[in-house]
PDB file of C-alpha atoms in Angstrom:
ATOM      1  CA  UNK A 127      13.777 -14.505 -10.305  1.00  0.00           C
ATOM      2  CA  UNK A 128      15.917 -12.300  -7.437  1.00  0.00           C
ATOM      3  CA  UNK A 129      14.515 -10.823  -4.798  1.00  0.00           C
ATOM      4  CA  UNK A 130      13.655  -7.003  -6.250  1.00  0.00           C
ATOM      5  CA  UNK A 131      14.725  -3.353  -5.055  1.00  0.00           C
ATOM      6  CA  UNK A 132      11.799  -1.485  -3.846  1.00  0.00           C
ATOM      7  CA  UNK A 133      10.675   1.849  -2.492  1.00  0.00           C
ATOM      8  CA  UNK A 134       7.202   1.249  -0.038  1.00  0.00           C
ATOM      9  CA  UNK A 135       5.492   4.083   2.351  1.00  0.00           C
ATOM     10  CA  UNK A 136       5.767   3.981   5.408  1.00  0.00           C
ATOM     11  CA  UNK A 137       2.449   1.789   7.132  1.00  0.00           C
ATOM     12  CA  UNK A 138       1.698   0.281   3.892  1.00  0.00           C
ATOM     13  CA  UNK A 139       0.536  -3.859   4.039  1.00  0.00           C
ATOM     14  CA  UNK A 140       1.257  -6.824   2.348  1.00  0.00           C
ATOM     15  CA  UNK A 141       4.688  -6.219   1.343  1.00  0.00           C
ATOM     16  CA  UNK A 142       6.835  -9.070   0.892  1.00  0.00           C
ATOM     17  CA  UNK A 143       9.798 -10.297  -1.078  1.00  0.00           C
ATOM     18  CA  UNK A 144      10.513 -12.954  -3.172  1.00  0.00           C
ATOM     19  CA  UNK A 145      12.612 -15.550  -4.994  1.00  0.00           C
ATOM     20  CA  UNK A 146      12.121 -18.142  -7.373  1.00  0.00           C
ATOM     21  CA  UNK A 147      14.325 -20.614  -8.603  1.00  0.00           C
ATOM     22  CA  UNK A 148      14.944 -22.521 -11.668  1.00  0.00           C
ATOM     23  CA  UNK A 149      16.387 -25.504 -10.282  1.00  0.00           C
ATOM     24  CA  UNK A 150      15.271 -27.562  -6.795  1.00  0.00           C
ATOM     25  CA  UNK A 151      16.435 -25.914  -3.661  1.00  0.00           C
ATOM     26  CA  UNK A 152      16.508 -27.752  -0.239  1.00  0.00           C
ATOM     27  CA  UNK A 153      15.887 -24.463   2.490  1.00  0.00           C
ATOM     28  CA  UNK A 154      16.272 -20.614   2.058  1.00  0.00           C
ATOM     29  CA  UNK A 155      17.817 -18.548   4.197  1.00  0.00           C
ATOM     30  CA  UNK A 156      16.887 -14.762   4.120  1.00  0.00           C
ATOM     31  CA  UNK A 157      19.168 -11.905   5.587  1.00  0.00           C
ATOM     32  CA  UNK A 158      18.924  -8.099   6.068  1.00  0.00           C
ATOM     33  CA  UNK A 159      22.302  -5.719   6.460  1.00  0.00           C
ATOM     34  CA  UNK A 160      24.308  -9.161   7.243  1.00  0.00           C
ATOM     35  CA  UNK A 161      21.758 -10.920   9.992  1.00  0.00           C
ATOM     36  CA  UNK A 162      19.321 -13.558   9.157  1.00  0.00           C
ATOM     37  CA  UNK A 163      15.974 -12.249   9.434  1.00  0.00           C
ATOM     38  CA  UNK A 164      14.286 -15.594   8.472  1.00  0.00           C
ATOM     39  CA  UNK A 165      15.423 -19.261   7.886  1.00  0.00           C
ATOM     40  CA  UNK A 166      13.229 -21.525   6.028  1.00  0.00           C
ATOM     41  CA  UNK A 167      14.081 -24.954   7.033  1.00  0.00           C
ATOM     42  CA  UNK A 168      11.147 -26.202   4.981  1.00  0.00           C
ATOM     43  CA  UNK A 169      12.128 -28.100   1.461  1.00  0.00           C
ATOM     44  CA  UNK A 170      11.325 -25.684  -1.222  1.00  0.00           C
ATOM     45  CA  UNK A 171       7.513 -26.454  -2.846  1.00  0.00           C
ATOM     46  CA  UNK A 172       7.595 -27.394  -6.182  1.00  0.00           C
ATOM     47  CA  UNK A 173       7.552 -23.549  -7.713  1.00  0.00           C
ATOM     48  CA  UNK A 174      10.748 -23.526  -5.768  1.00  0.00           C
ATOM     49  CA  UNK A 175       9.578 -19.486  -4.257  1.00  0.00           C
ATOM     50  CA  UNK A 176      10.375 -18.715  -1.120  1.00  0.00           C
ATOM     51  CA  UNK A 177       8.467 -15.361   0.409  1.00  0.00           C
ATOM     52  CA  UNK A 178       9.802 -12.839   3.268  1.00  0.00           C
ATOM     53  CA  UNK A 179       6.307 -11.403   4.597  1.00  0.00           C
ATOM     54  CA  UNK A 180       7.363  -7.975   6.552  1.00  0.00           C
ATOM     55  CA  UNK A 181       5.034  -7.998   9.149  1.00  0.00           C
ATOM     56  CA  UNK A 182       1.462  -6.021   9.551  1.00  0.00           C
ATOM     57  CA  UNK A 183       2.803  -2.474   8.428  1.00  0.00           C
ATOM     58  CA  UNK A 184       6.137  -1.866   7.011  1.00  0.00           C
ATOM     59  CA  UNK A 185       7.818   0.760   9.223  1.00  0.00           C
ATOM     60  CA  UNK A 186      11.434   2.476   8.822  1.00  0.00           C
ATOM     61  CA  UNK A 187      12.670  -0.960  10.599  1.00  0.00           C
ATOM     62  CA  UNK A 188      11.810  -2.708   7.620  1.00  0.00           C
ATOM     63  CA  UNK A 189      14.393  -0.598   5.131  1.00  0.00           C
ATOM     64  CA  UNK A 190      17.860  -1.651   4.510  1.00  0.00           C
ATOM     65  CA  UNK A 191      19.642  -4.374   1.914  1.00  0.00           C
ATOM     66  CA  UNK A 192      18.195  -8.196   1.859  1.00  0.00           C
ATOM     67  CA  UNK A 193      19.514 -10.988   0.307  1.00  0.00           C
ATOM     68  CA  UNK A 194      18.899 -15.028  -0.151  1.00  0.00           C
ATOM     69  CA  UNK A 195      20.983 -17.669   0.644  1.00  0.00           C
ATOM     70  CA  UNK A 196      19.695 -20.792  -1.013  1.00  0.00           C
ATOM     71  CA  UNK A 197      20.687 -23.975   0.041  1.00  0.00           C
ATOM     72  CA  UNK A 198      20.892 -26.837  -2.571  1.00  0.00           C
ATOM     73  CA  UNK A 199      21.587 -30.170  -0.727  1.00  0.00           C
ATOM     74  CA  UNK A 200      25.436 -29.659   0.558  1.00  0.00           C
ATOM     75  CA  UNK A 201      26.281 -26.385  -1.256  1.00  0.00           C
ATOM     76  CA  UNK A 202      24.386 -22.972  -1.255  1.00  0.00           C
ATOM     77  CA  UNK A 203      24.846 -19.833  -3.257  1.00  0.00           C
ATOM     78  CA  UNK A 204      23.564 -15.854  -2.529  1.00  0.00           C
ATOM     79  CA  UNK A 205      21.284 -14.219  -4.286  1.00  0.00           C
ATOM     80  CA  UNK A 206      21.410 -10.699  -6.047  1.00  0.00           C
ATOM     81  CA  UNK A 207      20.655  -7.895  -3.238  1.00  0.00           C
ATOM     82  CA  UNK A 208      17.916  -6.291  -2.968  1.00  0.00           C
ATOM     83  CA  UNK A 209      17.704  -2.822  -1.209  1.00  0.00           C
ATOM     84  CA  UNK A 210      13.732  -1.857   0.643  1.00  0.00           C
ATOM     85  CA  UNK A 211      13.863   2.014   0.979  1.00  0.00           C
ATOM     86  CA  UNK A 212      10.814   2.857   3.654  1.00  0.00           C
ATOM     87  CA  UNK A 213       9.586   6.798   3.058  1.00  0.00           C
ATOM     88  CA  UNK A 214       7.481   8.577   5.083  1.00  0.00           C
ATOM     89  CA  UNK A 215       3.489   9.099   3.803  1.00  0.00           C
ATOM     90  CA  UNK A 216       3.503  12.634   2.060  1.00  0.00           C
ATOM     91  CA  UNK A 217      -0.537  12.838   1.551  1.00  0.00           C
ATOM     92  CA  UNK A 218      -2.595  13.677   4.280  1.00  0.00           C
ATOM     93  CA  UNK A 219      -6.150  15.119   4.504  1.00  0.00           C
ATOM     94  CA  UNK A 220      -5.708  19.234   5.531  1.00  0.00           C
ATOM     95  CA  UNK A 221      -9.476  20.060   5.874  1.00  0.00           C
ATOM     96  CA  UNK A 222     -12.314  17.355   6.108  1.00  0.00           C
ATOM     97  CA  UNK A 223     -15.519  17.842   4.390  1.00  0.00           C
ATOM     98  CA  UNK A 224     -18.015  19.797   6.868  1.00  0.00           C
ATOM     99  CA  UNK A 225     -21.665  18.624   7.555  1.00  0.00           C
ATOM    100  CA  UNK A 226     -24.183  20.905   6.101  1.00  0.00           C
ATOM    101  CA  UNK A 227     -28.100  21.697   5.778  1.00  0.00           C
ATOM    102  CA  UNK A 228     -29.316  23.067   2.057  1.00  0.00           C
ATOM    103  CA  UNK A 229     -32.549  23.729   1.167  1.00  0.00           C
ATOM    104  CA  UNK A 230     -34.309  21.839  -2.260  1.00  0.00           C
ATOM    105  CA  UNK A 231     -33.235  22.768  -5.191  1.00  0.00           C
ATOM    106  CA  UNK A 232     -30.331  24.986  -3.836  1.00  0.00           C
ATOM    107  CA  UNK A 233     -26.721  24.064  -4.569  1.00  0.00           C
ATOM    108  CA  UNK A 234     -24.825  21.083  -2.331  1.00  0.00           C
ATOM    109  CA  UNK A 235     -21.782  21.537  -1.927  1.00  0.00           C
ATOM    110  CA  UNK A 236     -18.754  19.679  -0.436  1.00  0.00           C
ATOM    111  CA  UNK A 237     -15.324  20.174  -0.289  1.00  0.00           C
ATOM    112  CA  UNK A 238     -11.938  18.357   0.845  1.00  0.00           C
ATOM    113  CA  UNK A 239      -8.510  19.486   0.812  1.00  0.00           C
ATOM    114  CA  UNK A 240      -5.177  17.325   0.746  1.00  0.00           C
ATOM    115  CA  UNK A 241      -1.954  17.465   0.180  1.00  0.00           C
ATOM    116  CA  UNK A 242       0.410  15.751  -1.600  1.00  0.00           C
ATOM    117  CA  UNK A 243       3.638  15.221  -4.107  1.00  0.00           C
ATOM    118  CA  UNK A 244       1.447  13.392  -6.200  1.00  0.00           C
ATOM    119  CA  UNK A 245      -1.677  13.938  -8.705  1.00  0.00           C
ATOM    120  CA  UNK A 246      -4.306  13.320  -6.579  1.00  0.00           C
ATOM    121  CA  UNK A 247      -8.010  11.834  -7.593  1.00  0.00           C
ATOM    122  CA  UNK A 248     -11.405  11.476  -5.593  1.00  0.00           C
ATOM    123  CA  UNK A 249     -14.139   9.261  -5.266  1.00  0.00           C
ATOM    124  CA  UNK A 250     -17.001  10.687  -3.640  1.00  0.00           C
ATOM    125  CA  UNK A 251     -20.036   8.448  -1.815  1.00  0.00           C
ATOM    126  CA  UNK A 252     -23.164   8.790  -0.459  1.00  0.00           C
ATOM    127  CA  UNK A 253     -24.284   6.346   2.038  1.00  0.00           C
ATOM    128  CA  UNK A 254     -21.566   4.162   0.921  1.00  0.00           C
ATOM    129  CA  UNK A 255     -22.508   4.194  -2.929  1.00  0.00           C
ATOM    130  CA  UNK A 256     -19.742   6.033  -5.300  1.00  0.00           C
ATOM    131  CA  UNK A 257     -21.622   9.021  -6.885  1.00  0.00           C
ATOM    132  CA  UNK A 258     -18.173  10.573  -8.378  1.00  0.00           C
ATOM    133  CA  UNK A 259     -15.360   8.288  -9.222  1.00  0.00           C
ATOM    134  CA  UNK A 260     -11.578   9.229  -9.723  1.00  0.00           C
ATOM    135  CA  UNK A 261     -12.150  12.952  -9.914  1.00  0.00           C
ATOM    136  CA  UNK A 262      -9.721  15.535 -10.367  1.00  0.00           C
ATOM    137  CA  UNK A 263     -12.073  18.140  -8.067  1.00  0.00           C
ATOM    138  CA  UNK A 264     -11.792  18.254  -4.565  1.00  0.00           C
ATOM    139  CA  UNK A 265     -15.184  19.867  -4.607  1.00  0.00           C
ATOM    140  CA  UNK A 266     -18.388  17.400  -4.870  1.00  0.00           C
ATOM    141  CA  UNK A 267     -21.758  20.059  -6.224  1.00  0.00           C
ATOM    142  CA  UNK A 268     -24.990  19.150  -7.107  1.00  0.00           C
ATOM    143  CA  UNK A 269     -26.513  22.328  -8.599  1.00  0.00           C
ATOM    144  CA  UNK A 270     -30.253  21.530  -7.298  1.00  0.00           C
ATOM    145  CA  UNK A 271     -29.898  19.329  -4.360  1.00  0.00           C
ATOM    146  CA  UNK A 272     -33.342  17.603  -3.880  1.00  0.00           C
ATOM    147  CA  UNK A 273     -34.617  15.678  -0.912  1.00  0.00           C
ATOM    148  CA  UNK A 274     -33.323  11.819  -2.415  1.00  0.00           C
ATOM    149  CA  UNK A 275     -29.574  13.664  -1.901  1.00  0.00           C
ATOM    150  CA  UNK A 276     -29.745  13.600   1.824  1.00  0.00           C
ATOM    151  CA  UNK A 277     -27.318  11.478   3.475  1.00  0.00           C
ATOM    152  CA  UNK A 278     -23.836  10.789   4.441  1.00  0.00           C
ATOM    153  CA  UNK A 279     -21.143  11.690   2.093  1.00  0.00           C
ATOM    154  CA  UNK A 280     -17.739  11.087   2.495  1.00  0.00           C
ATOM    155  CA  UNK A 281     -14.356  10.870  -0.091  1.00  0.00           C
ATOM    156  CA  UNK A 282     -11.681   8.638  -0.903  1.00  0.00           C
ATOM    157  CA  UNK A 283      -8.949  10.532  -1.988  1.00  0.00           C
ATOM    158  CA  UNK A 284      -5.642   8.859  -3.846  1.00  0.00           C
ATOM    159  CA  UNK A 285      -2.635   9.016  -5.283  1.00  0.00           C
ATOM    160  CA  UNK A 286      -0.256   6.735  -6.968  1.00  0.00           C
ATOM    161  CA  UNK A 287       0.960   4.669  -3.398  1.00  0.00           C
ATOM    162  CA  UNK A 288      -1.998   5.707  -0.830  1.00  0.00           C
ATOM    163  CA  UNK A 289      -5.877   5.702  -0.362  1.00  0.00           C
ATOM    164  CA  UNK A 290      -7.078   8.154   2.125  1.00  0.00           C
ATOM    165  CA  UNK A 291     -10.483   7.787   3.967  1.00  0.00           C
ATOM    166  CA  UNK A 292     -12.458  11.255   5.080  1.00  0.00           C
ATOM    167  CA  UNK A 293     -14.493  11.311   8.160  1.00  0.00           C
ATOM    168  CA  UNK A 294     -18.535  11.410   7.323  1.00  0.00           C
ATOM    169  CA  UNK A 295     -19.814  14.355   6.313  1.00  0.00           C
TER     170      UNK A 295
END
Protein backbone atom coordinates (compact mmCIF):
# COMPACT_ATOMS: atom_id res chain seq x y z
CA UNK A 1 0.00 0.00 0.00
CA UNK A 2 1.66 3.74 -0.96
CA UNK A 3 1.99 6.24 1.22
CA UNK A 4 -1.58 8.35 0.74
CA UNK A 5 -2.39 12.13 -0.24
CA UNK A 6 -3.94 13.89 2.59
CA UNK A 7 -5.43 17.18 3.67
CA UNK A 8 -4.95 17.60 7.92
CA UNK A 9 -5.71 21.00 10.05
CA UNK A 10 -3.43 22.72 11.18
CA UNK A 11 -2.47 21.46 15.21
CA UNK A 12 -4.16 18.26 14.67
CA UNK A 13 -2.20 14.85 16.40
CA UNK A 14 -1.33 11.60 15.48
CA UNK A 15 -0.84 12.02 11.91
CA UNK A 16 1.45 9.79 10.26
CA UNK A 17 2.13 8.11 6.96
CA UNK A 18 2.54 4.87 5.81
CA UNK A 19 3.72 2.05 3.55
CA UNK A 20 3.36 -1.48 3.33
CA UNK A 21 4.92 -3.85 1.22
CA UNK A 22 4.19 -7.05 -0.39
CA UNK A 23 7.50 -8.44 -0.58
CA UNK A 24 10.58 -8.25 2.27
CA UNK A 25 12.30 -4.94 2.38
CA UNK A 26 15.74 -4.44 4.13
CA UNK A 27 15.44 -0.31 5.37
CA UNK A 28 13.10 2.59 4.24
CA UNK A 29 14.07 5.71 3.51
CA UNK A 30 11.43 8.57 3.71
CA UNK A 31 11.81 12.05 1.91
CA UNK A 32 9.84 15.35 1.74
CA UNK A 33 10.25 17.99 -1.43
CA UNK A 34 13.67 15.98 -2.32
CA UNK A 35 15.42 15.77 1.43
CA UNK A 36 15.28 12.80 3.61
CA UNK A 37 13.22 13.52 6.49
CA UNK A 38 13.73 10.02 8.07
CA UNK A 39 15.94 6.91 7.37
CA UNK A 40 14.99 3.69 8.84
CA UNK A 41 18.03 1.64 9.06
CA UNK A 42 16.03 -0.98 10.93
CA UNK A 43 15.14 -4.39 8.80
CA UNK A 44 11.56 -4.11 7.94
CA UNK A 45 9.18 -6.23 10.70
CA UNK A 46 7.47 -8.90 9.29
CA UNK A 47 4.19 -6.70 8.05
CA UNK A 48 6.94 -5.08 6.09
CA UNK A 49 5.13 -1.14 7.17
CA UNK A 50 7.20 1.40 7.74
CA UNK A 51 5.47 4.70 9.58
CA UNK A 52 6.57 8.57 9.28
CA UNK A 53 5.10 9.97 12.73
CA UNK A 54 4.94 14.01 12.14
CA UNK A 55 5.69 15.14 15.35
CA UNK A 56 3.24 16.43 18.37
CA UNK A 57 1.03 18.83 16.14
CA UNK A 58 1.20 19.00 12.47
CA UNK A 59 1.95 22.63 11.57
CA UNK A 60 2.31 24.32 7.93
CA UNK A 61 6.05 22.77 8.16
CA UNK A 62 4.63 19.52 7.87
CA UNK A 63 2.87 20.16 4.16
CA UNK A 64 4.59 19.48 0.99
CA UNK A 65 5.18 16.06 -1.32
CA UNK A 66 6.69 12.74 0.53
CA UNK A 67 7.82 9.80 -0.89
CA UNK A 68 9.55 6.20 0.08
CA UNK A 69 12.55 4.84 -1.00
CA UNK A 70 12.63 1.19 -0.11
CA UNK A 71 15.62 -0.62 -0.02
CA UNK A 72 15.57 -4.39 -0.92
CA UNK A 73 19.06 -5.90 -0.20
CA UNK A 74 21.37 -4.18 -3.10
CA UNK A 75 18.62 -2.47 -5.16
CA UNK A 76 15.81 -0.01 -4.02
CA UNK A 77 12.84 1.43 -5.80
CA UNK A 78 10.48 4.86 -4.97
CA UNK A 79 7.32 4.82 -3.99
CA UNK A 80 4.14 6.65 -5.43
CA UNK A 81 4.12 10.41 -3.95
CA UNK A 82 2.16 11.44 -1.67
CA UNK A 83 1.28 15.21 -1.24
CA UNK A 84 0.22 16.47 2.94
CA UNK A 85 -1.72 19.79 2.37
CA UNK A 86 -1.73 21.55 6.12
CA UNK A 87 -4.95 24.19 6.33
CA UNK A 88 -5.53 26.48 8.81
CA UNK A 89 -8.49 25.57 11.68
CA UNK A 90 -11.71 27.40 10.34
CA UNK A 91 -13.98 26.67 13.65
CA UNK A 92 -13.51 28.61 16.55
CA UNK A 93 -15.77 29.37 19.56
CA UNK A 94 -17.24 33.33 18.98
CA UNK A 95 -19.16 33.63 22.33
CA UNK A 96 -18.71 31.17 25.36
CA UNK A 97 -21.60 30.10 27.35
CA UNK A 98 -22.14 32.72 30.35
CA UNK A 99 -22.63 31.63 34.06
CA UNK A 100 -26.06 32.25 35.28
CA UNK A 101 -28.49 32.12 38.46
CA UNK A 102 -32.37 30.90 37.67
CA UNK A 103 -34.81 30.43 40.02
CA UNK A 104 -36.85 26.68 40.35
CA UNK A 105 -38.92 25.89 37.95
CA UNK A 106 -37.97 28.89 35.65
CA UNK A 107 -36.33 28.26 32.28
CA UNK A 108 -32.23 27.44 32.07
CA UNK A 109 -30.86 28.49 29.49
CA UNK A 110 -27.41 28.31 27.77
CA UNK A 111 -26.06 29.30 24.73
CA UNK A 112 -22.73 29.00 22.53
CA UNK A 113 -21.87 30.40 19.32
CA UNK A 114 -19.18 29.12 16.69
CA UNK A 115 -18.21 29.39 13.57
CA UNK A 116 -17.39 27.34 10.96
CA UNK A 117 -17.36 25.95 7.08
CA UNK A 118 -18.73 22.94 8.37
CA UNK A 119 -22.15 21.47 9.92
CA UNK A 120 -21.51 21.81 13.28
CA UNK A 121 -23.01 19.48 16.33
CA UNK A 122 -22.95 19.84 20.27
CA UNK A 123 -22.68 17.84 23.17
CA UNK A 124 -23.66 19.50 26.20
CA UNK A 125 -22.48 18.30 30.03
CA UNK A 126 -23.14 18.89 33.34
CA UNK A 127 -20.52 18.20 35.82
CA UNK A 128 -18.82 16.21 33.27
CA UNK A 129 -21.90 13.87 32.38
CA UNK A 130 -23.35 14.39 28.60
CA UNK A 131 -26.99 15.60 29.09
CA UNK A 132 -27.37 16.50 25.14
CA UNK A 133 -25.37 14.60 22.64
CA UNK A 134 -24.57 15.63 18.94
CA UNK A 135 -27.09 18.42 18.78
CA UNK A 136 -27.80 20.60 16.03
CA UNK A 137 -28.78 23.67 18.72
CA UNK A 138 -26.31 25.82 20.01
CA UNK A 139 -28.79 26.59 22.74
CA UNK A 140 -28.98 23.98 25.83
CA UNK A 141 -32.94 24.83 27.79
CA UNK A 142 -34.47 23.11 30.39
CA UNK A 143 -38.00 24.58 30.58
CA UNK A 144 -38.32 24.13 34.58
CA UNK A 145 -34.88 24.11 35.91
CA UNK A 146 -35.10 22.48 39.43
CA UNK A 147 -32.53 22.46 42.18
CA UNK A 148 -30.76 18.68 40.97
CA UNK A 149 -29.80 21.02 37.60
CA UNK A 150 -27.28 23.09 39.42
CA UNK A 151 -23.84 22.70 38.34
CA UNK A 152 -21.23 23.22 35.80
CA UNK A 153 -22.16 22.99 32.25
CA UNK A 154 -20.01 23.25 29.51
CA UNK A 155 -20.15 22.09 25.41
CA UNK A 156 -18.23 20.22 23.04
CA UNK A 157 -18.84 21.53 19.85
CA UNK A 158 -17.67 19.60 16.37
CA UNK A 159 -17.41 19.35 13.05
CA UNK A 160 -16.19 16.90 10.56
CA UNK A 161 -12.01 17.48 11.40
CA UNK A 162 -12.17 19.35 14.99
CA UNK A 163 -13.58 19.04 18.62
CA UNK A 164 -13.82 22.26 20.40
CA UNK A 165 -13.86 22.52 24.28
CA UNK A 166 -15.98 25.66 25.98
CA UNK A 167 -14.81 27.18 29.13
CA UNK A 168 -17.24 26.17 32.31
CA UNK A 169 -20.20 27.76 32.53
Amino acid sequence: VQPQTKTILEGATDFSLSITLGTTATRFQWIKDGSIVLFDDVPATSTNTSVYVFGSAVTSSNAGTYQVKVYNFDSYTMSATATVTVTATQTSITTQPQSITVSELSLLQLSVTATSPNTLTYSWYRNGAVIVSGSASNILSISSASASDSGVYSVKIRDSVVELDDTRS
